[in-house]
Short mmCIF file of C-alpha atoms in Angstrom, two decimals:
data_model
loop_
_atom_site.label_atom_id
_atom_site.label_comp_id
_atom_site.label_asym_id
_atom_site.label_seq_id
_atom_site.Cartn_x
_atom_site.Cartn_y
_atom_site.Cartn_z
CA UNK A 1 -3.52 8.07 -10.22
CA UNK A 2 -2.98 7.95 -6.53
CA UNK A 3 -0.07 9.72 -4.69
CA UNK A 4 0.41 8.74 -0.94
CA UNK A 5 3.00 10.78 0.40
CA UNK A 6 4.21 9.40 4.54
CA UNK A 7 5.78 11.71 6.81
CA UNK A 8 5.94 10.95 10.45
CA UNK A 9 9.04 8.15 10.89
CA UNK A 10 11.67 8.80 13.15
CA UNK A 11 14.24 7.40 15.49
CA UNK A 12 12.75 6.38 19.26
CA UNK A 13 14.24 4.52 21.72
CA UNK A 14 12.50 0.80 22.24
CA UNK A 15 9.03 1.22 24.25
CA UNK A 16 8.47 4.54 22.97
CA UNK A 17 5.84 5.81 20.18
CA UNK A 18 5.44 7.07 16.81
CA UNK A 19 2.71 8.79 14.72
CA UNK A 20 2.94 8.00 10.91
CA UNK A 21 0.54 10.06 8.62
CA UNK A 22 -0.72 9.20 5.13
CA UNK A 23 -1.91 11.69 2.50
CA UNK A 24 -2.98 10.93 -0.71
CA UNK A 25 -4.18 12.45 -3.68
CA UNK A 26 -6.09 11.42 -6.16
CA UNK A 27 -9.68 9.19 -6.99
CA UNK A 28 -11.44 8.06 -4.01
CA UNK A 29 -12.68 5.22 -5.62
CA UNK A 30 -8.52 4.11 -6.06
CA UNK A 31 -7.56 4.92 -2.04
CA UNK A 32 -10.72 3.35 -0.44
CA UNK A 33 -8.59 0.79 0.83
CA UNK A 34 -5.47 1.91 2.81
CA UNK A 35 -2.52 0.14 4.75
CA UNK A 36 0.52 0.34 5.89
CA UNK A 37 3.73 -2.15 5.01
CA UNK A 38 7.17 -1.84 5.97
CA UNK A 39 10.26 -3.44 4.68
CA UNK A 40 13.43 -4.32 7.23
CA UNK A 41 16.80 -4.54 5.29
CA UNK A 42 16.78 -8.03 3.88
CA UNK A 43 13.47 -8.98 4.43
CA UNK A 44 10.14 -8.75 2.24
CA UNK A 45 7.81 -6.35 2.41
CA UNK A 46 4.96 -7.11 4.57
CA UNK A 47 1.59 -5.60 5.62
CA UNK A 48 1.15 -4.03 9.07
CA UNK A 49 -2.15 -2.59 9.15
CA UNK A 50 -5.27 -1.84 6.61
CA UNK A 51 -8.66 0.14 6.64
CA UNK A 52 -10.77 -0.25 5.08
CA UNK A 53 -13.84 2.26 3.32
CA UNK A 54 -15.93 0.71 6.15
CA UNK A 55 -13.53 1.50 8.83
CA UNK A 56 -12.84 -2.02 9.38
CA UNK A 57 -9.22 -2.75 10.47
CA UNK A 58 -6.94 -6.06 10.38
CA UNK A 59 -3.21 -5.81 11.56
CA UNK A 60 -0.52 -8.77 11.65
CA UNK A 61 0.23 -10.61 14.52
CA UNK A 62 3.34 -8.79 14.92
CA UNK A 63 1.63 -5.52 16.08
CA UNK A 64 -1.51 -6.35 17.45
CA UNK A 65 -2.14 -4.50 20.62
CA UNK A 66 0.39 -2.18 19.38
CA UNK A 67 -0.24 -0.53 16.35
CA UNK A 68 -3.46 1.46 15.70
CA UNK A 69 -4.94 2.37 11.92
CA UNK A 70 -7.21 5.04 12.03
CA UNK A 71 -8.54 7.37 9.05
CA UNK A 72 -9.53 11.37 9.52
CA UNK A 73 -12.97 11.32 7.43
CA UNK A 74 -12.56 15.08 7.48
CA UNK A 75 -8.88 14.99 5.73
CA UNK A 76 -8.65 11.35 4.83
CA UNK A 77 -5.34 11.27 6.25
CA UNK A 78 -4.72 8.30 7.26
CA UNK A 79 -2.12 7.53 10.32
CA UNK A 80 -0.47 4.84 12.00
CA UNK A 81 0.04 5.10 15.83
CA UNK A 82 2.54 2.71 16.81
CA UNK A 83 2.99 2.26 20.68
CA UNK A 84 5.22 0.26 22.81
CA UNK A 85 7.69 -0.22 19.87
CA UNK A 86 10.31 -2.86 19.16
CA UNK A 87 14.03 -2.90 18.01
CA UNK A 88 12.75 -5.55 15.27
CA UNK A 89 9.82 -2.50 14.21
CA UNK A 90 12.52 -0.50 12.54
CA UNK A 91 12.21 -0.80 9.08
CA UNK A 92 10.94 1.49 5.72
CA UNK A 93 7.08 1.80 6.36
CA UNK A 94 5.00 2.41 3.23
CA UNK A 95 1.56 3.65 2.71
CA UNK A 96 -0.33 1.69 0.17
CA UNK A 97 -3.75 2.73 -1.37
CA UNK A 98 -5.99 0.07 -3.25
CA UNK A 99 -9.42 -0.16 -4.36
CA UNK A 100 -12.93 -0.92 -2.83
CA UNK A 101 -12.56 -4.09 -1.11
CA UNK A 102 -8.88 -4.04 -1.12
CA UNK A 103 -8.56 -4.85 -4.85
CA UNK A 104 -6.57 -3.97 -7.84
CA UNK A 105 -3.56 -2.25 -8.25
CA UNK A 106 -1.78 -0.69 -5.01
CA UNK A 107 -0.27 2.69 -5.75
CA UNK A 108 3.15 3.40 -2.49
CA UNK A 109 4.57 6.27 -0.98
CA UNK A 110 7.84 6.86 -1.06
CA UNK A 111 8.43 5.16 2.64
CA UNK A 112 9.38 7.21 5.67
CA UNK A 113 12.12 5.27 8.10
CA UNK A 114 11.48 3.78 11.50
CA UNK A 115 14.37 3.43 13.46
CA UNK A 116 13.77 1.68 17.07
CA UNK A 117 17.03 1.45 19.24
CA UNK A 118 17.23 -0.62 22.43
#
């Protein structure tokens, strides 16, 4: 079993920043992959960023040139820097672990709230 527990979210006025951080517990071989997905009231939850065990990255359109994955090999905490934000950014972000290769089952966080306020 693998327990990501967020911390990090916050309110911030549009254009400003926001460090989210990632722990989890548990098999390495179950959190190789990791991402982040948020969910906006009303609205599915969607992915926003993923590493993965090769430190390759992919983000959505949304954030691109925004948002930066990264992964602490020391800690394996993994965080979410997200820069120039947007009213339409607030939502519940989640941390997500998965498998090699981004397979199998994905084990969430309990979500930590971004709130960005024009």
């Amino acid at each position: 079993q693998v327990h990501p527990v967020e911390s990090g979210g916050g309110s911030v006025q549009s254009g400003g920043s926001l460090r989210l951080s990632c722990a989890a517990s548990g098999p390495t071989y179950l959190r190789s992959c990791m991402s982040w997905f948020r969910e906006a009231p009303g609205k599915d939850r969607q992915a926003v960023a993923t590493i993965d065990s090769d430190e390759s990255t992919q983000y959505a359109d949304s954030v691109k040139g925004r948002f930066i994955i990264s992964q602490d090999k020391a800690t394996d905490i993994v965080y979410l820097q997200m820069n120039s934000l947007k009213p339409e950014d607030t939502a519940m972000y989640y941390c997500a672990a998965r498998g090699r290769q981004c397979r199998g089952a994905i084990s969430w966080g309990q979500g930590t709230q971004v709130t960005v306020s024009s």
